[in-house]
CSV table of C-alpha atoms in Angstrom, one decimal:
chain,number,residue,atom,x,y,z
A,1,MET,CA,-8.0,-91.8,-40.3
A,2,ALA,CA,-8.5,-88.7,-42.4
A,3,ASP,CA,-10.7,-87.3,-39.7
A,4,GLY,CA,-8.1,-88.0,-37.0
A,5,PRO,CA,-8.0,-90.6,-34.2
A,6,THR,CA,-11.1,-91.5,-32.2
A,7,ILE,CA,-11.7,-93.3,-29.0
A,8,ASN,CA,-12.3,-96.4,-31.1
A,9,THR,CA,-8.8,-96.3,-32.6
A,10,ILE,CA,-7.3,-95.4,-29.2
A,11,ALA,CA,-9.0,-98.5,-27.7
A,12,GLU,CA,-7.7,-100.7,-30.5
A,13,ARG,CA,-4.1,-99.3,-30.0
A,14,ALA,CA,-4.2,-99.6,-26.2
A,15,GLY,CA,-5.8,-103.0,-26.2
A,16,VAL,CA,-8.7,-101.9,-23.9
A,17,SER,CA,-12.4,-101.4,-24.3
A,18,ILE,CA,-14.0,-98.3,-25.7
A,19,ALA,CA,-15.7,-97.7,-22.3
A,20,SER,CA,-12.3,-97.7,-20.6
A,21,VAL,CA,-11.0,-95.1,-23.0
A,22,SER,CA,-14.0,-92.9,-22.4
A,23,ARG,CA,-13.5,-93.1,-18.6
A,24,VAL,CA,-9.9,-92.2,-18.8
A,25,LEU,CA,-10.5,-89.2,-21.2
A,26,ASN,CA,-13.3,-87.9,-19.0
A,27,GLY,CA,-11.2,-88.1,-15.9
A,28,LEU,CA,-13.3,-90.8,-14.2
A,29,PRO,CA,-11.7,-93.3,-11.7
A,30,THR,CA,-9.8,-96.0,-13.6
A,31,ARG,CA,-7.0,-98.4,-12.9
A,32,GLN,CA,-3.6,-96.7,-13.3
A,33,GLU,CA,-2.4,-99.3,-15.7
A,34,THR,CA,-5.4,-98.6,-17.9
A,35,VAL,CA,-4.8,-94.9,-17.7
A,36,ARG,CA,-1.1,-95.4,-18.7
A,37,LYS,CA,-2.1,-97.5,-21.7
A,38,VAL,CA,-4.8,-95.1,-22.9
A,39,MET,CA,-2.7,-92.0,-22.6
A,40,ALA,CA,0.3,-93.6,-24.3
A,41,ALA,CA,-2.0,-94.7,-27.2
A,42,ALA,CA,-3.6,-91.2,-27.4
A,43,ASP,CA,-0.2,-89.5,-27.6
A,44,GLU,CA,1.0,-91.9,-30.2
A,45,LEU,CA,-2.0,-91.3,-32.4
A,46,GLY,CA,-2.0,-87.5,-31.8
A,47,TYR,CA,-5.4,-87.5,-30.2
A,48,VAL,CA,-6.6,-84.1,-28.9
A,49,ARG,CA,-9.4,-84.2,-26.4
A,50,ASN,CA,-12.3,-82.1,-27.4
A,51,ALA,CA,-12.9,-79.8,-24.4
A,52,VAL,CA,-16.0,-78.2,-26.1
A,53,ALA,CA,-17.7,-81.6,-26.6
A,54,ARG,CA,-16.9,-82.5,-22.9
A,55,SER,CA,-18.3,-79.2,-21.7
A,56,LEU,CA,-21.5,-79.7,-23.7
A,57,LYS,CA,-22.0,-83.0,-22.0
A,58,SER,CA,-21.1,-81.9,-18.5
A,59,ARG,CA,-22.3,-78.3,-18.9
A,60,ARG,CA,-19.0,-77.3,-17.2
A,61,THR,CA,-16.0,-75.8,-19.0
A,62,HIS,CA,-13.7,-75.4,-15.9
A,63,GLN,CA,-12.9,-71.9,-17.2
A,64,VAL,CA,-13.6,-68.5,-15.6
A,65,ALA,CA,-13.4,-65.1,-17.3
A,66,PHE,CA,-12.0,-61.9,-15.9
A,67,ALA,CA,-13.0,-58.7,-17.7
A,68,MET,CA,-11.2,-55.5,-16.9
A,69,ALA,CA,-10.8,-52.1,-18.5
A,70,ASP,CA,-7.1,-52.2,-19.2
A,71,VAL,CA,-4.8,-55.2,-18.8
A,72,GLY,CA,-1.8,-53.0,-18.7
A,73,ASN,CA,-3.0,-51.1,-15.6
A,74,PRO,CA,-1.0,-52.3,-12.6
A,75,ALA,CA,-4.1,-52.2,-10.4
A,76,TYR,CA,-5.7,-54.9,-12.5
A,77,LEU,CA,-2.5,-56.8,-12.7
A,78,ALA,CA,-2.5,-56.9,-8.9
A,79,MET,CA,-6.0,-58.3,-9.0
A,80,LEU,CA,-5.0,-60.8,-11.6
A,81,ARG,CA,-2.0,-62.1,-9.5
A,82,GLU,CA,-4.5,-63.1,-6.8
A,83,ILE,CA,-7.4,-64.3,-8.9
A,84,GLN,CA,-5.3,-66.7,-11.0
A,85,PRO,CA,-3.8,-68.9,-8.2
A,86,VAL,CA,-7.2,-69.1,-6.3
A,87,LEU,CA,-8.9,-70.4,-9.4
A,88,LYS,CA,-6.1,-72.6,-10.5
A,89,ALA,CA,-6.0,-74.4,-7.2
A,90,ALA,CA,-9.7,-75.1,-7.7
A,91,GLY,CA,-9.1,-76.6,-11.2
A,92,TYR,CA,-10.2,-73.6,-13.3
A,93,ARG,CA,-8.4,-71.9,-16.2
A,94,LEU,CA,-8.6,-68.1,-16.5
A,95,VAL,CA,-9.8,-66.3,-19.6
A,96,LEU,CA,-8.9,-62.5,-19.8
A,97,HIS,CA,-10.9,-59.7,-21.5
A,98,SER,CA,-9.4,-56.2,-21.7
A,99,THR,CA,-12.5,-54.1,-22.7
A,100,ASP,CA,-10.9,-50.6,-22.8
A,101,ALA,CA,-13.9,-49.6,-20.6
A,102,VAL,CA,-16.1,-49.8,-23.7
A,103,VAL,CA,-19.6,-50.5,-22.4
A,104,ALA,CA,-20.7,-52.4,-25.5
A,105,ASP,CA,-17.7,-54.8,-25.1
A,106,GLU,CA,-18.6,-55.4,-21.4
A,107,ILE,CA,-22.3,-56.0,-22.4
A,108,ASP,CA,-21.1,-58.5,-25.0
A,109,VAL,CA,-19.0,-60.4,-22.4
A,110,LEU,CA,-22.1,-60.6,-20.1
A,111,HIS,CA,-24.3,-61.7,-23.0
A,112,SER,CA,-21.8,-64.4,-24.1
A,113,LEU,CA,-22.3,-66.2,-20.7
A,114,GLY,CA,-25.3,-67.8,-22.4
A,115,GLU,CA,-22.9,-69.5,-24.8
A,116,ARG,CA,-21.4,-71.4,-21.8
A,117,TYR,CA,-17.8,-70.8,-22.8
A,118,VAL,CA,-17.0,-70.1,-19.1
A,119,ASP,CA,-18.6,-71.2,-15.9
A,120,GLY,CA,-18.4,-67.8,-14.2
A,121,LEU,CA,-17.2,-64.2,-14.6
A,122,ILE,CA,-15.4,-61.6,-12.6
A,123,MET,CA,-15.9,-58.1,-14.0
A,124,SER,CA,-14.5,-54.7,-13.0
A,125,PRO,CA,-16.4,-52.1,-15.0
A,126,LEU,CA,-15.5,-48.4,-14.8
A,127,ARG,CA,-19.1,-47.5,-15.6
A,128,VAL,CA,-22.2,-49.3,-14.5
A,129,THR,CA,-25.0,-48.5,-16.9
A,130,GLU,CA,-28.7,-49.6,-17.1
A,131,ALA,CA,-27.6,-52.1,-19.8
A,132,HIS,CA,-25.1,-53.6,-17.3
A,133,LEU,CA,-27.8,-54.0,-14.7
A,134,GLN,CA,-30.2,-55.6,-17.1
A,135,MET,CA,-27.6,-58.2,-18.2
A,136,LEU,CA,-26.6,-58.9,-14.6
A,137,ALA,CA,-30.2,-59.6,-13.7
A,138,THR,CA,-30.4,-62.3,-16.3
A,139,ALA,CA,-26.8,-63.6,-16.4
A,140,ARG,CA,-26.6,-67.3,-17.3
A,141,ALA,CA,-23.6,-67.9,-15.0
A,142,PRO,CA,-22.4,-66.6,-11.6
A,143,VAL,CA,-20.9,-63.1,-11.8
A,144,VAL,CA,-18.9,-61.1,-9.2
A,145,ILE,CA,-18.4,-57.4,-9.7
A,146,ILE,CA,-15.3,-55.7,-8.5
A,147,GLY,CA,-16.4,-52.1,-8.0
A,148,SER,CA,-19.6,-50.4,-6.8
A,149,VAL,CA,-23.1,-51.2,-8.0
A,150,PRO,CA,-26.4,-49.6,-7.1
A,151,GLU,CA,-28.1,-50.7,-4.0
A,152,GLY,CA,-30.4,-53.6,-4.6
A,153,THR,CA,-28.4,-55.0,-7.5
A,154,ARG,CA,-28.5,-58.8,-7.0
A,155,VAL,CA,-24.9,-59.6,-7.7
A,156,ASP,CA,-21.9,-60.5,-5.5
A,157,ASN,CA,-19.8,-57.3,-5.1
A,158,VAL,CA,-16.3,-56.5,-3.9
A,159,ARG,CA,-15.7,-52.8,-3.5
A,160,ALA,CA,-13.1,-50.3,-2.5
A,161,ASP,CA,-13.8,-47.5,-0.1
A,162,SER,CA,-12.3,-44.8,-2.2
A,163,ARG,CA,-14.1,-42.0,-0.4
A,164,THR,CA,-12.3,-42.8,2.8
A,165,GLY,CA,-9.1,-43.2,0.8
A,166,VAL,CA,-9.3,-39.7,-0.6
A,167,ARG,CA,-10.0,-38.4,2.9
A,168,LEU,CA,-6.9,-40.1,4.2
A,169,ALA,CA,-4.8,-38.4,1.5
A,170,ILE,CA,-6.3,-34.9,2.0
A,171,ASP,CA,-5.9,-35.1,5.7
A,172,HIS,CA,-2.3,-36.1,5.2
A,173,LEU,CA,-1.7,-33.1,2.9
A,174,TYR,CA,-3.4,-30.7,5.2
A,175,ALA,CA,-1.3,-31.9,8.1
A,176,LEU,CA,1.8,-31.1,6.1
A,177,GLY,CA,0.6,-27.5,5.7
A,178,ARG,CA,-0.7,-27.7,2.2
A,179,ARG,CA,-3.7,-25.5,1.5
A,180,ARG,CA,-3.9,-25.2,-2.3
A,181,ILE,CA,-4.7,-28.8,-2.9
A,182,ALA,CA,-5.8,-29.6,-6.4
A,183,MET,CA,-7.6,-32.7,-7.7
A,184,ILE,CA,-6.6,-34.4,-11.0
A,185,ASN,CA,-9.5,-36.8,-11.7
A,186,GLY,CA,-10.7,-39.2,-14.3
A,187,PRO,CA,-14.0,-38.9,-16.1
A,188,LEU,CA,-16.9,-38.1,-13.7
A,189,ASP,CA,-19.3,-40.5,-15.4
A,190,THR,CA,-17.1,-43.4,-14.1
A,191,VAL,CA,-17.6,-45.1,-10.7
A,192,PRO,CA,-14.2,-44.1,-9.4
A,193,GLY,CA,-14.2,-40.6,-10.9
A,194,ALA,CA,-17.6,-39.8,-9.3
A,195,ALA,CA,-16.7,-41.2,-5.9
A,196,ARG,CA,-13.2,-39.6,-5.7
A,197,GLY,CA,-14.5,-36.2,-7.0
A,198,ALA,CA,-17.2,-36.1,-4.3
A,199,ALA,CA,-14.8,-37.3,-1.6
A,200,TYR,CA,-12.3,-34.5,-2.5
A,201,ARG,CA,-15.0,-31.8,-2.2
A,202,GLU,CA,-16.3,-33.3,1.1
A,203,ALA,CA,-12.8,-33.6,2.6
A,204,LEU,CA,-12.0,-30.0,1.9
A,205,GLY,CA,-15.3,-28.9,3.5
A,206,ASP,CA,-14.6,-30.9,6.6
A,207,LEU,CA,-11.2,-29.2,6.9
A,208,GLY,CA,-12.7,-25.7,6.4
A,209,LEU,CA,-11.0,-25.3,3.0
A,210,PRO,CA,-13.1,-23.7,0.2
A,211,TYR,CA,-13.9,-25.7,-2.9
A,212,ASP,CA,-12.4,-24.0,-5.9
A,213,GLU,CA,-13.3,-25.3,-9.4
A,214,ASN,CA,-10.1,-23.9,-10.7
A,215,LEU,CA,-8.3,-26.5,-8.6
A,216,VAL,CA,-10.1,-29.4,-10.3
A,217,GLN,CA,-8.9,-30.8,-13.6
A,218,ILE,CA,-10.7,-33.7,-15.3
A,219,GLY,CA,-8.6,-36.0,-17.5
A,220,ASP,CA,-8.5,-39.8,-17.8
A,221,PHE,CA,-7.0,-42.7,-15.8
A,222,TYR,CA,-3.8,-43.0,-18.0
A,223,ARG,CA,-0.3,-41.5,-17.6
A,224,PRO,CA,-0.3,-39.3,-20.8
A,225,GLU,CA,-3.8,-38.0,-20.1
A,226,GLY,CA,-2.8,-37.3,-16.5
A,227,ALA,CA,0.2,-35.3,-17.7
A,228,ARG,CA,-1.9,-33.2,-20.0
A,229,ALA,CA,-4.4,-32.5,-17.3
A,230,VAL,CA,-1.7,-31.4,-14.8
A,231,ALA,CA,-0.1,-29.2,-17.5
A,232,ALA,CA,-3.5,-27.5,-18.1
A,233,LEU,CA,-4.0,-27.0,-14.3
A,234,LEU,CA,-0.5,-25.5,-13.8
A,235,ASP,CA,-1.2,-23.0,-16.7
A,236,ARG,CA,-4.3,-21.9,-14.8
A,237,VAL,CA,-3.1,-22.1,-11.2
A,238,PRO,CA,0.7,-22.1,-11.0
A,239,ASP,CA,0.6,-21.6,-7.2
A,240,VAL,CA,-0.9,-25.0,-6.4
A,241,ASP,CA,1.0,-26.7,-3.6
A,242,ALA,CA,-0.4,-30.2,-3.7
A,243,LEU,CA,-2.0,-32.6,-6.2
A,244,MET,CA,-4.5,-35.3,-5.2
A,245,CYS,CA,-4.4,-37.7,-8.2
A,246,ALA,CA,-7.2,-40.2,-8.8
A,247,ASN,CA,-4.8,-43.0,-9.6
A,248,ASP,CA,-1.1,-43.7,-9.7
A,249,LEU,CA,-0.9,-43.4,-13.5
A,250,ILE,CA,-2.2,-39.9,-13.3
A,251,ALA,CA,0.3,-39.1,-10.5
A,252,LEU,CA,3.2,-40.4,-12.6
A,253,GLY,CA,2.1,-38.1,-15.4
A,254,ALA,CA,2.0,-35.3,-12.8
A,255,LEU,CA,5.6,-36.0,-11.7
A,256,ASP,CA,6.7,-35.9,-15.4
A,257,VAL,CA,5.1,-32.5,-15.9
A,258,LEU,CA,6.3,-31.0,-12.6
A,259,ARG,CA,9.9,-32.1,-13.3
A,260,ALA,CA,9.8,-30.5,-16.8
A,261,ALA,CA,8.4,-27.3,-15.2
A,262,GLY,CA,11.2,-27.1,-12.7
A,263,LYS,CA,8.9,-27.7,-9.7
A,264,ARG,CA,10.4,-29.6,-6.8
A,265,VAL,CA,8.5,-32.5,-5.3
A,266,PRO,CA,7.5,-32.3,-2.5
A,267,GLU,CA,9.1,-28.9,-1.6
A,268,ASP,CA,7.0,-26.9,-4.2
A,269,VAL,CA,4.2,-29.4,-4.9
A,270,ALA,CA,3.3,-32.5,-2.9
A,271,VAL,CA,1.8,-35.4,-5.0
A,272,VAL,CA,-0.5,-38.3,-3.8
A,273,GLY,CA,-1.7,-41.1,-6.1
A,274,MET,CA,-4.3,-43.8,-5.6
A,275,ASP,CA,-4.0,-47.6,-6.0
A,276,ASP,CA,-0.5,-47.9,-4.4
A,277,THR,CA,0.7,-50.0,-7.4
A,278,ASP,CA,4.2,-51.4,-7.8
A,279,LEU,CA,4.9,-48.2,-9.9
A,280,ALA,CA,4.4,-46.0,-6.8
A,281,ALA,CA,7.4,-47.3,-4.9
A,282,ALA,CA,9.6,-47.5,-8.0
A,283,SER,CA,8.9,-43.9,-9.2
A,284,TRP,CA,11.3,-41.0,-8.6
A,285,PRO,CA,10.6,-39.6,-6.2
A,286,SER,CA,8.8,-42.5,-4.7
A,287,LEU,CA,5.0,-41.8,-4.7
A,288,THR,CA,2.8,-41.5,-1.7
A,289,SER,CA,-0.3,-43.4,-2.6
A,290,VAL,CA,-3.6,-44.7,-1.2
A,291,SER,CA,-3.9,-48.5,-1.5
A,292,LEU,CA,-7.4,-49.5,-2.4
A,293,GLY,CA,-6.6,-53.2,-1.8
A,294,SER,CA,-6.5,-54.3,-5.5
A,295,ALA,CA,-4.9,-57.6,-4.5
A,296,GLU,CA,-7.3,-58.2,-1.7
A,297,ARG,CA,-10.3,-57.4,-3.9
A,298,GLY,CA,-9.1,-59.8,-6.5
A,299,LYS,CA,-8.7,-62.6,-4.1
A,300,ALA,CA,-12.1,-61.9,-2.4
A,301,ALA,CA,-13.8,-61.9,-5.8
A,302,ALA,CA,-12.3,-65.2,-6.8
A,303,GLU,CA,-13.3,-66.8,-3.5
A,304,LEU,CA,-16.9,-65.5,-3.8
A,305,LEU,CA,-17.2,-66.8,-7.3
A,306,LEU,CA,-15.9,-70.2,-6.3
A,307,GLU,CA,-18.5,-70.5,-3.6
A,308,ARG,CA,-21.2,-69.9,-6.3
A,309,LEU,CA,-19.6,-72.4,-8.6
A,310,ARG,CA,-19.7,-75.0,-5.8
A,311,GLY,CA,-23.5,-74.4,-5.5
A,312,VAL,CA,-23.6,-72.1,-2.5
A,313,ASP,CA,-26.9,-70.2,-2.7
A,314,GLY,CA,-28.1,-67.2,-0.7
A,315,GLU,CA,-28.4,-63.4,-0.9
A,316,PRO,CA,-25.8,-61.4,-2.8
A,317,ARG,CA,-22.7,-60.7,-0.7
A,318,VAL,CA,-20.9,-57.3,-0.4
A,319,VAL,CA,-17.2,-57.2,0.6
A,320,THR,CA,-15.6,-53.8,1.3
A,321,VAL,CA,-11.8,-53.6,1.4
A,322,PRO,CA,-10.5,-50.7,3.6
A,323,PRO,CA,-8.0,-48.2,2.2
A,324,ARG,CA,-4.5,-47.6,3.5
A,325,LEU,CA,-2.2,-44.6,2.9
A,326,SER,CA,1.5,-45.4,2.1
A,327,VAL,CA,3.6,-42.3,2.7
A,328,ARG,CA,6.7,-41.9,0.6
A,329,ALA,CA,9.0,-39.2,-0.7
A,330,SER,CA,6.5,-37.3,-2.9
A,331,THR,CA,4.9,-35.8,0.2
A,332,ALA,CA,7.3,-36.6,3.1
A,333,GLY,CA,10.5,-35.7,1.2
A,334,PRO,CA,13.6,-37.7,0.4
A,335,GLY,CA,14.8,-37.8,4.1
A,336,TYR,CA,11.7,-39.6,5.5
A,337,ASP,CA,12.4,-42.8,7.4
A,338,ALA,CA,9.8,-45.5,6.6
A,339,SER,CA,10.9,-47.6,9.6
A,340,ASP,CA,10.3,-44.9,12.2
A,341,PRO,CA,6.9,-45.7,14.0
A,342,GLY,CA,6.9,-42.2,15.5
A,343,TYR,CA,5.9,-40.5,12.3
A,344,ASP,CA,2.5,-38.8,12.2
A,345,ALA,CA,0.8,-37.2,9.3
A,346,ALA,CA,2.7,-33.9,9.9
A,347,GLY,CA,6.2,-34.9,8.9
A,348,PRO,CA,8.9,-37.5,8.0
A,349,GLY,CA,9.4,-40.8,9.7
A,350,HIS,CA,6.0,-42.5,9.1
A,351,ASP,CA,5.9,-46.2,8.8
A,352,GLY,CA,3.9,-45.8,5.6
A,353,ALA,CA,0.5,-46.8,6.9
A,354,PHE,CA,-2.6,-44.9,7.7
A,355,THR,CA,-5.9,-46.8,7.8
A,356,SER,CA,-9.5,-45.6,8.0
A,357,GLY,CA,-10.7,-44.7,11.5
A,358,PRO,CA,-13.9,-43.4,13.1
A,359,GLY,CA,-15.9,-41.2,10.9
A,360,HIS,CA,-14.4,-42.7,7.7
A,361,ASP,CA,-16.8,-45.6,7.2
A,362,ARG,CA,-18.4,-44.5,4.0
A,363,GLU,CA,-18.4,-47.2,1.4
A,364,GLU,CA,-17.8,-46.4,-2.3
A,365,GLY,CA,-16.7,-48.7,-5.0
A,366,GLY,CA,-14.3,-48.1,-7.8
A,367,ARG,CA,-11.4,-49.6,-9.6
């Protein structure tokens, strides 16, 4: 047995036919006593079932991939916590890819679908390039994109409404009396950076506030880069009284810099993040943040993909998750009462929830 045990040796050890061993190892209906004998013999002989061989025969791997920019980002972890149980309940294992938002890596993941190592893919790209669109058009397995894609792209799509989310935050800051509201954004060539930057400019215009390029600082969607961007902004405009940050990691970097600069939050500078991750409630001070429904988007993406894997055909579906503003101490101050339903956007006591309303129905994707 230099090459290891086979179904023949298992059949001999178990005292059953080769056909019975094959049925048990492939999960086909078999008498429980036969299953017990075969599995006991397989364990004794150290037999490891070859999942690759089975997948070649059935053309199913019972695996699904999830490709994201940064596995350490709490927004993606919130998606993952919802994707995993939905797929597990349907009998699928989850394979993770952290691409660092490198387009070539994402294209490679899409290309590898032709190798049949997974039955389907959920992907959340920060950038959607022509190369992405070409690979999506010829994908060899079902794909669901979390984030915005161009109109006409024939792929199931779960998106956030980050434009409305930014508007909720800017309206909140304005109601608190803030007028020097700066924007700390990620790269403008990304889907969320472009959407959130445009929404900031639009929201200021709707409130009658001038757009000032000096109040905009571009960094990246990570805490250290956020801190560097805020430091550069404060050097240029030290009288800023509010920061609209494109995600929670940037906002946490902002809190670090403001604390080091002796700025009080929110008395001197109010701070709002986006994503409403677990870090927002745990920060000091606790961070007001716009939830873009990361968990809801993850669950919706998994459910859409399962429908395709079960053979449901039809036109591509688009699911948009509405945003929600969670108000905490970084704008409302340390004395706010999160249980008081009488709080409005102008002061302490809010119950932590603003949702989109009339006039805020623009749909934009993003992480």
